[in-house]
Amino acid sequence: MRIAIASGKGGTGKTTVAVNLACYLRNLGREVTLVDCDVEEPNCHYFLSPEWDFQQAHNVPVPSIDQDACRGESCLLCVRECRYNALIWMVNHVMTFPELCHGCGLCSFLCPEGAISEITRETGIMRGGKARGIDIYSGSLNIKEAMAPPLINQLKSLAPRSGTVILDAPPGTSCPAVATVHDADYVILVAEPTPFGLHDFKLSVDVLKQMELPFGLVINRDGMGDNSLLDYAKQEGIPVLARLPHSREAARSYSTGKILIEDLPDFIEQYEQMVNTIYSRQKA
Amino acid sequence: MKVGISSTGKTFQDQLDPRFGRAAGFIIFDLDSGQSEYLDNQGNQQASKGAGIHSAQNVVQAGANAVITGHIGPKAFAALDSGGVKVFQSEVKSVQEVIDDFRQGNLTQAHNPDKPGHWQG
């Protein structure tokens, strides 16, 4: 079972939920893998302090053009078909822009002269390790890189197909978030009960409905703000998986990198409820 | 010789668009014959990425040997430079005034991009 933790707004508590959920499930005796897909700002390892035993560069294949073999202006299949706008025709040659290339390989596949070969470009690193019996994978995009999805996809491919895999998504509703959640069996949306929280929650709901993914809501810092988020969830028939209370103790515990369900055991029942709701839904 | 001027509209009375990659359009003006054509650039205005280099490609395919704009980013500059196309910079004023300035040699040639990518103006 793959469970993605996502949110439209940043800083709502995705990592807190992902890390605590991983620990809760591990304590139940399950095989758990946690994949930190927020490769622009990975932070699960702050809470779990894994021993890294695996590190690998992430490379994106990018096109290299043999200008002599290229048919030139009469063809331009590669330029026309690249959906990432990574190639152009400039006066007398095809020009490539590796920073824009997603490494899909379409240009070299299409080239009728076989004039396009692939070279690699490093865009980030992937690490793996273990903490508290949980397998952890974390990726980090290099500084100045803007293209997260290829790294996220490769990072996810490291996780086993069996057991429970928890995917901590980057915030928002753009490509990196979509790349993280698209093959999840269930998505937990974490939101705060505030007007901002509700606004961005609606954006996520809209995306997940279009993707036809099952999802539920975890209200984090419940008790602050207003009731509009809860009212909206009820009105839309979105299951509320848990309501994590807004508390000074939780904030203090979080800010020192502790695991809430260990430091403040009152939180355990929230995760129990979350897991029971998700798994009973999957069985139904 | 033809120049491509980033423009907010189709006529010489329209203003120069200070953005290159996400300009509304380009007026391609033939300095010798005085003829011009308009290249709509709304497709690139809406592109998520690669607007600058595709604007460069289109302007050059329309025959421009030089480009006049307000500001230009690194990839578009590299593309034009690779094609031997010179880039000149101008303040925002009418396209007609820009052409007059260019004819009189009052515009400065850019030798480097002057804005980072994704500059919004």
mmCIF file of C-alpha atoms in Angstrom:
data_model
loop_
_atom_site.group_PDB
_atom_site.id
_atom_site.type_symbol
_atom_site.label_atom_id
_atom_site.label_comp_id
_atom_site.label_asym_id
_atom_site.label_seq_id
_atom_site.Cartn_x
_atom_site.Cartn_y
_atom_site.Cartn_z
ATOM 1 C CA MET A 1 0.000 0.000 0.000
ATOM 2 C CA ARG A 2 1.337 3.379 -1.034
ATOM 3 C CA ILE A 3 0.149 6.327 1.035
ATOM 4 C CA ALA A 4 1.095 9.827 -0.090
ATOM 5 C CA ILE A 5 1.021 12.761 2.329
ATOM 6 C CA ALA A 6 0.287 15.982 0.458
ATOM 7 C CA SER A 7 -1.026 19.516 0.904
ATOM 8 C CA GLY A 8 -1.796 22.516 -1.241
ATOM 9 C CA LYS A 9 -0.204 24.878 1.231
ATOM 10 C CA GLY A 10 3.341 24.586 2.556
ATOM 11 C CA GLY A 11 4.079 24.171 6.243
ATOM 12 C CA THR A 12 0.819 22.453 7.156
ATOM 13 C CA GLY A 13 2.429 19.390 8.736
ATOM 14 C CA LYS A 14 3.009 16.891 5.907
ATOM 15 C CA THR A 15 6.374 15.785 7.231
ATOM 16 C CA THR A 16 5.076 15.590 10.810
ATOM 17 C CA VAL A 17 2.258 13.307 9.674
ATOM 18 C CA ALA A 18 4.507 11.272 7.347
ATOM 19 C CA VAL A 19 7.162 10.642 9.985
ATOM 20 C CA ASN A 20 4.698 9.874 12.787
ATOM 21 C CA LEU A 21 2.604 7.646 10.560
ATOM 22 C CA ALA A 22 5.736 5.733 9.526
ATOM 23 C CA CYS A 23 6.723 5.255 13.179
ATOM 24 C CA TYR A 24 3.181 4.281 14.184
ATOM 25 C CA LEU A 25 2.947 1.618 11.457
ATOM 26 C CA ARG A 26 6.444 0.341 12.191
ATOM 27 C CA ASN A 27 5.499 -0.008 15.870
ATOM 28 C CA LEU A 28 2.593 -2.199 14.734
ATOM 29 C CA GLY A 29 5.179 -4.503 13.169
ATOM 30 C CA ARG A 30 4.653 -3.554 9.530
ATOM 31 C CA GLU A 31 7.386 -3.255 6.913
ATOM 32 C CA VAL A 32 7.573 0.494 6.317
ATOM 33 C CA THR A 33 9.458 2.544 3.726
ATOM 34 C CA LEU A 34 9.408 6.326 3.907
ATOM 35 C CA VAL A 35 10.283 8.244 0.738
ATOM 36 C CA ASP A 36 10.944 11.958 1.171
ATOM 37 C CA CYS A 37 9.796 13.253 -2.215
ATOM 38 C CA ASP A 38 10.233 16.917 -1.305
ATOM 39 C CA VAL A 39 13.564 16.963 -3.139
ATOM 40 C CA GLU A 40 13.764 20.751 -3.078
ATOM 41 C CA GLU A 41 13.625 20.809 0.705
ATOM 42 C CA PRO A 42 13.943 17.295 2.157
ATOM 43 C CA ASN A 43 13.378 17.255 5.909
ATOM 44 C CA CYS A 44 12.186 13.812 7.084
ATOM 45 C CA HIS A 45 15.757 12.984 8.101
ATOM 46 C CA TYR A 46 15.769 15.779 10.678
ATOM 47 C CA PHE A 47 13.267 13.755 12.696
ATOM 48 C CA LEU A 48 14.505 10.240 12.016
ATOM 49 C CA SER A 49 18.298 10.766 11.781
ATOM 50 C CA PRO A 50 18.895 7.713 9.599
ATOM 51 C CA GLU A 51 22.283 6.133 9.034
ATOM 52 C CA TRP A 52 22.776 6.633 5.300
ATOM 53 C CA ASP A 53 24.260 3.550 3.681
ATOM 54 C CA PHE A 54 23.488 4.317 0.061
ATOM 55 C CA GLN A 55 24.161 7.363 -2.060
ATOM 56 C CA GLN A 56 23.864 7.751 -5.799
ATOM 57 C CA ALA A 57 23.921 10.661 -8.218
ATOM 58 C CA HIS A 58 20.735 11.274 -10.135
ATOM 59 C CA ASN A 59 21.325 11.712 -13.847
ATOM 60 C CA VAL A 60 18.920 12.906 -16.495
ATOM 61 C CA PRO A 61 19.653 11.768 -20.057
ATOM 62 C CA VAL A 62 19.869 14.785 -22.366
ATOM 63 C CA PRO A 63 20.221 14.921 -26.151
ATOM 64 C CA SER A 64 23.478 15.426 -27.983
ATOM 65 C CA ILE A 65 23.069 16.313 -31.648
ATOM 66 C CA ASP A 66 25.298 15.141 -34.466
ATOM 67 C CA GLN A 67 24.845 18.282 -36.594
ATOM 68 C CA ASP A 68 26.393 16.650 -39.660
ATOM 69 C CA ALA A 69 23.876 13.812 -39.639
ATOM 70 C CA CYS A 70 20.911 16.114 -38.895
ATOM 71 C CA ARG A 71 18.481 16.641 -41.806
ATOM 72 C CA GLY A 72 18.151 20.260 -40.798
ATOM 73 C CA GLU A 73 15.338 22.654 -41.449
ATOM 74 C CA SER A 74 13.394 20.256 -43.635
ATOM 75 C CA CYS A 75 12.788 17.946 -40.658
ATOM 76 C CA LEU A 76 12.806 19.497 -37.179
ATOM 77 C CA LEU A 77 10.783 16.608 -35.727
ATOM 78 C CA CYS A 78 12.740 16.859 -32.479
ATOM 79 C CA VAL A 79 12.117 20.603 -32.166
ATOM 80 C CA ARG A 80 8.411 20.296 -32.929
ATOM 81 C CA GLU A 81 7.647 17.319 -30.728
ATOM 82 C CA CYS A 82 9.578 18.216 -27.561
ATOM 83 C CA ARG A 83 6.853 19.075 -25.073
ATOM 84 C CA TYR A 84 9.366 20.675 -22.715
ATOM 85 C CA ASN A 85 10.575 23.201 -25.299
ATOM 86 C CA ALA A 86 14.150 21.994 -24.815
ATOM 87 C CA LEU A 87 15.260 22.180 -28.480
ATOM 88 C CA ILE A 88 15.167 24.964 -31.052
ATOM 89 C CA TRP A 89 16.350 25.501 -34.610
ATOM 90 C CA MET A 90 18.783 28.405 -34.764
ATOM 91 C CA VAL A 91 19.809 29.553 -38.263
ATOM 92 C CA ASN A 92 21.686 26.406 -39.268
ATOM 93 C CA HIS A 93 21.682 24.028 -36.332
ATOM 94 C CA VAL A 94 19.550 22.370 -33.663
ATOM 95 C CA MET A 95 20.335 23.854 -30.276
ATOM 96 C CA THR A 96 19.638 21.976 -27.033
ATOM 97 C CA PHE A 97 18.842 23.399 -23.617
ATOM 98 C CA PRO A 98 19.647 20.646 -21.115
ATOM 99 C CA GLU A 99 18.138 22.557 -18.163
ATOM 100 C CA LEU A 100 14.729 22.280 -19.805
ATOM 101 C CA CYS A 101 15.062 18.609 -20.804
ATOM 102 C CA HIS A 102 13.114 16.036 -18.764
ATOM 103 C CA GLY A 103 15.068 13.156 -20.261
ATOM 104 C CA CYS A 104 12.053 11.466 -21.853
ATOM 105 C CA GLY A 105 14.103 10.313 -24.869
ATOM 106 C CA LEU A 106 11.453 11.215 -27.446
ATOM 107 C CA CYS A 107 13.817 13.279 -29.629
ATOM 108 C CA SER A 108 16.374 10.499 -30.057
ATOM 109 C CA PHE A 109 13.538 8.003 -30.610
ATOM 110 C CA LEU A 110 12.023 10.130 -33.377
ATOM 111 C CA CYS A 111 15.138 11.291 -35.217
ATOM 112 C CA PRO A 112 15.023 9.624 -38.675
ATOM 113 C CA GLU A 113 18.803 9.910 -39.075
ATOM 114 C CA GLY A 114 19.751 8.610 -35.625
ATOM 115 C CA ALA A 115 21.556 11.922 -35.171
ATOM 116 C CA ILE A 116 20.551 12.295 -31.537
ATOM 117 C CA SER A 117 22.382 10.355 -28.855
ATOM 118 C CA GLU A 118 21.955 10.701 -25.131
ATOM 119 C CA ILE A 119 24.495 12.000 -22.678
ATOM 120 C CA THR A 120 23.811 12.399 -18.978
ATOM 121 C CA ARG A 121 23.510 15.430 -16.768
ATOM 122 C CA GLU A 122 23.566 15.228 -12.978
ATOM 123 C CA THR A 123 20.666 17.068 -11.342
ATOM 124 C CA GLY A 124 20.734 15.765 -7.790
ATOM 125 C CA ILE A 125 21.487 12.943 -5.399
ATOM 126 C CA MET A 126 19.532 10.102 -3.833
ATOM 127 C CA ARG A 127 20.267 8.637 -0.434
ATOM 128 C CA GLY A 128 18.983 5.629 1.425
ATOM 129 C CA GLY A 129 19.250 4.421 4.979
ATOM 130 C CA LYS A 130 17.481 3.051 7.989
ATOM 131 C CA ALA A 131 16.175 4.489 11.248
ATOM 132 C CA ARG A 132 13.929 2.832 13.849
ATOM 133 C CA GLY A 133 13.519 -0.130 11.517
ATOM 134 C CA ILE A 134 12.113 2.124 8.783
ATOM 135 C CA ASP A 135 13.743 2.173 5.346
ATOM 136 C CA ILE A 136 14.207 5.768 4.282
ATOM 137 C CA TYR A 137 14.938 7.245 0.878
ATOM 138 C CA SER A 138 15.616 10.914 0.388
ATOM 139 C CA GLY A 139 16.505 12.940 -2.674
ATOM 140 C CA SER A 140 18.053 16.351 -3.010
ATOM 141 C CA LEU A 141 17.953 18.456 -6.148
ATOM 142 C CA ASN A 142 21.170 20.344 -6.908
ATOM 143 C CA ILE A 143 21.214 24.103 -6.361
ATOM 144 C CA LYS A 144 19.866 26.031 -9.395
ATOM 145 C CA GLU A 145 18.034 23.003 -10.766
ATOM 146 C CA ALA A 146 14.327 23.587 -11.339
ATOM 147 C CA MET A 147 13.162 20.185 -12.522
ATOM 148 C CA ALA A 148 12.141 17.859 -9.713
ATOM 149 C CA PRO A 149 9.905 15.161 -11.298
ATOM 150 C CA PRO A 150 12.613 12.915 -12.846
ATOM 151 C CA LEU A 151 14.419 12.752 -9.494
ATOM 152 C CA ILE A 152 11.152 12.112 -7.625
ATOM 153 C CA ASN A 153 10.226 9.312 -10.024
ATOM 154 C CA GLN A 154 13.591 7.611 -9.711
ATOM 155 C CA LEU A 155 13.573 7.990 -5.930
ATOM 156 C CA LYS A 156 10.141 6.358 -5.753
ATOM 157 C CA SER A 157 11.351 3.468 -7.906
ATOM 158 C CA LEU A 158 13.816 2.555 -5.125
ATOM 159 C CA ALA A 159 10.966 1.742 -2.729
ATOM 160 C CA PRO A 160 9.741 -1.870 -2.668
ATOM 161 C CA ARG A 161 6.417 -2.759 -4.272
ATOM 162 C CA SER A 162 5.347 -4.590 -1.119
ATOM 163 C CA GLY A 163 4.828 -3.448 2.462
ATOM 164 C CA THR A 164 3.716 0.047 3.339
ATOM 165 C CA VAL A 165 5.339 2.887 1.429
ATOM 166 C CA ILE A 166 4.806 6.411 2.713
ATOM 167 C CA LEU A 167 5.482 9.215 0.253
ATOM 168 C CA ASP A 168 6.075 12.654 1.767
ATOM 169 C CA ALA A 169 5.076 15.016 -1.072
ATOM 170 C CA PRO A 170 6.308 18.517 -1.803
ATOM 171 C CA PRO A 171 3.679 21.228 -1.208
ATOM 172 C CA GLY A 172 1.420 22.574 -3.910
ATOM 173 C CA THR A 173 -0.394 21.166 -6.894
ATOM 174 C CA SER A 174 2.234 21.409 -9.647
ATOM 175 C CA CYS A 175 4.335 18.697 -11.351
ATOM 176 C CA PRO A 176 6.479 17.654 -8.344
ATOM 177 C CA ALA A 177 3.375 17.061 -6.203
ATOM 178 C CA VAL A 178 1.601 15.248 -9.030
ATOM 179 C CA ALA A 179 4.678 13.074 -9.697
ATOM 180 C CA THR A 180 4.635 12.051 -6.036
ATOM 181 C CA VAL A 181 0.948 11.191 -5.642
ATOM 182 C CA HIS A 182 -0.041 9.866 -9.061
ATOM 183 C CA ASP A 183 0.419 6.154 -8.297
ATOM 184 C CA ALA A 184 -0.556 6.262 -4.617
ATOM 185 C CA ASP A 185 -3.282 3.971 -3.316
ATOM 186 C CA TYR A 186 -4.404 6.695 -0.942
ATOM 187 C CA VAL A 187 -3.590 10.366 -0.394
ATOM 188 C CA ILE A 188 -3.695 12.057 2.992
ATOM 189 C CA LEU A 189 -4.184 15.801 2.609
ATOM 190 C CA VAL A 190 -2.930 17.772 5.584
ATOM 191 C CA ALA A 191 -4.516 21.190 6.071
ATOM 192 C CA GLU A 192 -4.853 23.849 8.726
ATOM 193 C CA PRO A 193 -8.295 25.174 9.701
ATOM 194 C CA THR A 194 -7.676 28.702 8.428
ATOM 195 C CA PRO A 195 -8.918 30.621 5.371
ATOM 196 C CA PHE A 196 -5.512 30.129 3.695
ATOM 197 C CA GLY A 197 -5.579 26.452 4.623
ATOM 198 C CA LEU A 198 -9.053 26.025 3.166
ATOM 199 C CA HIS A 199 -8.175 27.865 -0.044
ATOM 200 C CA ASP A 200 -5.161 25.695 -0.800
ATOM 201 C CA PHE A 201 -6.956 22.550 0.371
ATOM 202 C CA LYS A 202 -9.615 23.175 -2.291
ATOM 203 C CA LEU A 203 -6.866 23.371 -4.956
ATOM 204 C CA SER A 204 -5.531 19.973 -3.870
ATOM 205 C CA VAL A 205 -9.023 18.476 -3.786
ATOM 206 C CA ASP A 206 -9.605 19.695 -7.315
ATOM 207 C CA VAL A 207 -6.386 18.037 -8.552
ATOM 208 C CA LEU A 208 -6.968 14.731 -6.745
ATOM 209 C CA LYS A 209 -10.541 14.499 -8.043
ATOM 210 C CA GLN A 210 -9.270 14.957 -11.594
ATOM 211 C CA MET A 211 -6.680 12.236 -10.951
ATOM 212 C CA GLU A 212 -9.412 10.005 -9.496
ATOM 213 C CA LEU A 213 -7.336 9.245 -6.410
ATOM 214 C CA PRO A 214 -8.949 8.346 -3.080
ATOM 215 C CA PHE A 215 -8.106 10.833 -0.352
ATOM 216 C CA GLY A 216 -8.978 12.040 3.115
ATOM 217 C CA LEU A 217 -8.275 15.075 5.281
ATOM 218 C CA VAL A 218 -6.077 15.397 8.335
ATOM 219 C CA ILE A 219 -6.721 18.670 10.100
ATOM 220 C CA ASN A 220 -3.503 19.799 11.722
ATOM 221 C CA ARG A 221 -3.401 22.393 14.503
ATOM 222 C CA ASP A 222 -7.090 21.815 15.058
ATOM 223 C CA GLY A 223 -8.573 24.452 17.356
ATOM 224 C CA MET A 224 -6.933 27.467 15.739
ATOM 225 C CA GLY A 225 -8.651 29.446 12.977
ATOM 226 C CA ASP A 226 -12.279 28.709 12.173
ATOM 227 C CA ASN A 227 -14.683 25.926 11.194
ATOM 228 C CA SER A 228 -14.726 26.585 7.464
ATOM 229 C CA LEU A 229 -12.337 23.722 6.593
ATOM 230 C CA LEU A 230 -14.358 21.150 8.537
ATOM 231 C CA ASP A 231 -17.625 22.494 7.122
ATOM 232 C CA TYR A 232 -16.238 22.234 3.593
ATOM 233 C CA ALA A 233 -15.031 18.653 4.140
ATOM 234 C CA LYS A 234 -18.456 17.637 5.472
ATOM 235 C CA GLN A 235 -20.254 19.363 2.639
ATOM 236 C CA GLU A 236 -18.050 17.598 0.060
ATOM 237 C CA GLY A 237 -18.207 14.224 1.804
ATOM 238 C CA ILE A 238 -14.419 14.135 2.342
ATOM 239 C CA PRO A 239 -13.510 11.781 5.210
ATOM 240 C CA VAL A 240 -11.794 13.475 8.150
ATOM 241 C CA LEU A 241 -9.090 10.997 9.126
ATOM 242 C CA ALA A 242 -7.808 12.809 12.192
ATOM 243 C CA ARG A 243 -7.813 16.155 13.945
ATOM 244 C CA LEU A 244 -4.387 16.834 15.405
ATOM 245 C CA PRO A 245 -4.789 19.401 18.185
ATOM 246 C CA HIS A 246 -3.096 22.797 18.092
ATOM 247 C CA SER A 247 -0.867 22.743 21.139
ATOM 248 C CA ARG A 248 2.182 24.483 22.479
ATOM 249 C CA GLU A 249 3.622 21.146 23.612
ATOM 250 C CA ALA A 250 3.376 19.728 20.090
ATOM 251 C CA ALA A 251 5.062 22.815 18.638
ATOM 252 C CA ARG A 252 7.857 22.572 21.181
ATOM 253 C CA SER A 253 8.342 18.868 20.548
ATOM 254 C CA TYR A 254 8.380 19.390 16.761
ATOM 255 C CA SER A 255 10.870 22.244 16.949
ATOM 256 C CA THR A 256 13.364 20.014 18.728
ATOM 257 C CA GLY A 257 12.989 17.279 16.122
ATOM 258 C CA LYS A 258 11.105 14.783 18.265
ATOM 259 C CA ILE A 259 8.569 12.149 17.196
ATOM 260 C CA LEU A 260 5.207 13.338 18.539
ATOM 261 C CA ILE A 261 3.665 9.932 19.168
ATOM 262 C CA GLU A 262 6.636 9.098 21.397
ATOM 263 C CA ASP A 263 7.036 12.453 23.077
ATOM 264 C CA LEU A 264 3.288 13.118 23.493
ATOM 265 C CA PRO A 265 1.506 9.735 23.534
ATOM 266 C CA ASP A 266 -1.918 11.430 23.380
ATOM 267 C CA PHE A 267 -1.264 11.714 19.638
ATOM 268 C CA ILE A 268 -1.186 7.927 19.191
ATOM 269 C CA GLU A 269 -4.951 7.547 19.029
ATOM 270 C CA GLN A 270 -5.101 10.105 16.227
ATOM 271 C CA TYR A 271 -2.807 7.942 14.124
ATOM 272 C CA GLU A 272 -4.722 4.836 15.090
ATOM 273 C CA GLN A 273 -7.915 6.463 13.846
ATOM 274 C CA MET A 274 -6.155 7.656 10.663
ATOM 275 C CA VAL A 275 -4.839 4.184 9.847
ATOM 276 C CA ASN A 276 -8.099 2.408 10.690
ATOM 277 C CA THR A 277 -10.103 4.744 8.459
ATOM 278 C CA ILE A 278 -7.723 4.332 5.528
ATOM 279 C CA TYR A 279 -7.372 0.555 5.772
ATOM 280 C CA SER A 280 -11.069 -0.114 6.322
ATOM 281 C CA ARG A 281 -11.796 1.969 3.248
ATOM 282 C CA GLN A 282 -9.256 -0.030 1.223
ATOM 283 C CA LYS A 283 -10.870 -3.305 2.270
ATOM 284 C CA ALA A 284 -14.402 -2.088 1.536
ATOM 285 C CA MET B 1 18.687 43.755 -43.045
ATOM 286 C CA LYS B 2 15.733 42.891 -40.842
ATOM 287 C CA VAL B 3 15.257 43.727 -37.166
ATOM 288 C CA GLY B 4 12.832 42.031 -34.784
ATOM 289 C CA ILE B 5 11.359 44.387 -32.220
ATOM 290 C CA SER B 6 9.488 43.041 -29.181
ATOM 291 C CA SER B 7 6.201 44.875 -29.306
ATOM 292 C CA THR B 8 2.953 45.212 -27.377
ATOM 293 C CA GLY B 9 0.977 45.379 -30.639
ATOM 294 C CA LYS B 10 0.978 45.244 -34.433
ATOM 295 C CA THR B 11 1.549 48.869 -35.364
ATOM 296 C CA PHE B 12 4.517 51.222 -35.258
ATOM 297 C CA GLN B 13 2.546 53.328 -32.793
ATOM 298 C CA ASP B 14 2.458 50.462 -30.284
ATOM 299 C CA GLN B 15 5.026 50.437 -27.511
ATOM 300 C CA LEU B 16 8.149 48.287 -27.369
ATOM 301 C CA ASP B 17 7.477 45.363 -25.020
ATOM 302 C CA PRO B 18 10.301 45.381 -22.441
ATOM 303 C CA ARG B 19 10.144 41.581 -22.117
ATOM 304 C CA PHE B 20 11.737 39.466 -24.832
ATOM 305 C CA GLY B 21 10.610 35.874 -24.269
ATOM 306 C CA ARG B 22 7.155 36.820 -23.096
ATOM 307 C CA ALA B 23 6.577 39.782 -25.378
ATOM 308 C CA ALA B 24 3.066 40.084 -26.823
ATOM 309 C CA GLY B 25 4.547 39.921 -30.313
ATOM 310 C CA PHE B 26 7.364 40.964 -32.623
ATOM 311 C CA ILE B 27 7.424 43.438 -35.466
ATOM 312 C CA ILE B 28 9.891 42.210 -38.072
ATOM 313 C CA PHE B 29 10.987 45.316 -39.946
ATOM 314 C CA ASP B 30 13.024 45.319 -43.152
ATOM 315 C CA LEU B 31 15.292 48.366 -42.969
ATOM 316 C CA ASP B 32 15.997 48.277 -46.700
ATOM 317 C CA SER B 33 12.496 47.894 -48.125
ATOM 318 C CA GLY B 34 10.572 49.466 -45.235
ATOM 319 C CA GLN B 35 8.220 46.486 -45.186
ATOM 320 C CA SER B 36 7.166 44.791 -41.969
ATOM 321 C CA GLU B 37 5.326 41.790 -40.651
ATOM 322 C CA TYR B 38 3.891 40.985 -37.217
ATOM 323 C CA LEU B 39 4.663 37.772 -35.339
ATOM 324 C CA ASP B 40 2.155 36.967 -32.645
ATOM 325 C CA ASN B 41 3.888 35.597 -29.542
ATOM 326 C CA GLN B 42 0.945 34.766 -27.294
ATOM 327 C CA GLY B 43 1.813 31.060 -27.420
ATOM 328 C CA ASN B 44 5.154 31.771 -25.780
ATOM 329 C CA GLN B 45 3.587 34.246 -23.343
ATOM 330 C CA GLN B 46 1.629 31.317 -21.959
ATOM 331 C CA ALA B 47 4.414 28.687 -22.149
ATOM 332 C CA SER B 48 5.488 27.298 -18.785
ATOM 333 C CA LYS B 49 9.115 27.038 -19.850
ATOM 334 C CA GLY B 50 11.274 27.762 -22.874
ATOM 335 C CA ALA B 51 9.499 31.001 -23.853
ATOM 336 C CA GLY B 52 12.729 32.913 -24.448
ATOM 337 C CA ILE B 53 14.426 30.385 -26.688
ATOM 338 C CA HIS B 54 11.314 29.780 -28.754
ATOM 339 C CA SER B 55 10.781 33.509 -29.197
ATOM 340 C CA ALA B 56 14.405 33.654 -30.374
ATOM 341 C CA GLN B 57 13.847 30.795 -32.800
ATOM 342 C CA ASN B 58 10.693 32.357 -34.248
ATOM 343 C CA VAL B 59 12.167 35.823 -34.663
ATOM 344 C CA VAL B 60 15.216 34.403 -36.420
ATOM 345 C CA GLN B 61 13.095 32.145 -38.641
ATOM 346 C CA ALA B 62 11.172 35.248 -39.677
ATOM 347 C CA GLY B 63 14.471 36.543 -41.012
ATOM 348 C CA ALA B 64 15.643 38.950 -38.315
ATOM 349 C CA ASN B 65 19.402 39.603 -38.268
ATOM 350 C CA ALA B 66 19.126 41.744 -35.133
ATOM 351 C CA VAL B 67 16.741 42.000 -32.203
ATOM 352 C CA ILE B 68 15.650 45.065 -30.254
ATOM 353 C CA THR B 69 14.065 44.557 -26.869
ATOM 354 C CA GLY B 70 14.046 45.858 -23.295
ATOM 355 C CA HIS B 71 15.481 42.978 -21.341
ATOM 356 C CA ILE B 72 16.650 39.500 -22.229
ATOM 357 C CA GLY B 73 17.384 36.380 -20.213
ATOM 358 C CA PRO B 74 20.371 34.018 -20.388
ATOM 359 C CA LYS B 75 18.950 31.221 -22.564
ATOM 360 C CA ALA B 76 17.377 33.506 -25.165
ATOM 361 C CA PHE B 77 20.589 35.509 -25.333
ATOM 362 C CA ALA B 78 22.661 32.346 -25.816
ATOM 363 C CA ALA B 79 20.287 31.194 -28.559
ATOM 364 C CA LEU B 80 20.508 34.461 -30.490
ATOM 365 C CA ASP B 81 24.248 34.657 -29.943
ATOM 366 C CA SER B 82 24.634 31.139 -31.335
ATOM 367 C CA GLY B 83 22.794 32.262 -34.448
ATOM 368 C CA GLY B 84 24.994 35.348 -34.818
ATOM 369 C CA VAL B 85 22.006 37.615 -34.140
ATOM 370 C CA LYS B 86 22.864 40.882 -32.397
ATOM 371 C CA VAL B 87 20.747 42.121 -29.504
ATOM 372 C CA PHE B 88 20.084 45.814 -28.935
ATOM 373 C CA GLN B 89 18.380 47.305 -25.926
ATOM 374 C CA SER B 90 15.950 50.174 -25.801
ATOM 375 C CA GLU B 91 13.785 52.040 -23.318
ATOM 376 C CA VAL B 92 10.029 51.608 -23.681
ATOM 377 C CA LYS B 93 8.850 53.925 -26.461
ATOM 378 C CA SER B 94 6.885 53.540 -29.667
ATOM 379 C CA VAL B 95 8.158 51.033 -32.211
ATOM 380 C CA GLN B 96 8.566 53.897 -34.710
ATOM 381 C CA GLU B 97 10.822 55.781 -32.310
ATOM 382 C CA VAL B 98 12.796 52.588 -31.641
ATOM 383 C CA ILE B 99 13.367 52.135 -35.384
ATOM 384 C CA ASP B 100 14.475 55.761 -35.719
ATOM 385 C CA ASP B 101 16.877 55.320 -32.782
ATOM 386 C CA PHE B 102 18.285 52.175 -34.348
ATOM 387 C CA ARG B 103 18.827 53.846 -37.737
ATOM 388 C CA GLN B 104 20.652 56.704 -36.037
ATOM 389 C CA GLY B 105 22.876 54.273 -34.108
ATOM 390 C CA ASN B 106 21.496 55.386 -30.748
ATOM 391 C CA LEU B 107 20.865 51.926 -29.315
ATOM 392 C CA THR B 108 23.444 49.992 -27.352
ATOM 393 C CA GLN B 109 24.297 46.431 -28.231
ATOM 394 C CA ALA B 110 23.940 43.903 -25.399
ATOM 395 C CA HIS B 111 26.864 41.553 -24.971
ATOM 396 C CA ASN B 112 25.353 39.649 -22.060
ATOM 397 C CA PRO B 113 21.881 38.758 -20.808
ATOM 398 C CA ASP B 114 20.712 41.434 -18.379
ATOM 399 C CA LYS B 115 18.017 39.511 -16.553
ATOM 400 C CA PRO B 116 17.791 36.086 -14.933
ATOM 401 C CA GLY B 117 15.381 33.550 -16.438
ATOM 402 C CA HIS B 118 11.668 33.897 -15.593
ATOM 403 C CA TRP B 119 11.964 37.650 -15.144
ATOM 404 C CA GLN B 120 8.447 39.076 -14.951
ATOM 405 C CA GLY B 121 9.070 42.774 -15.488
#
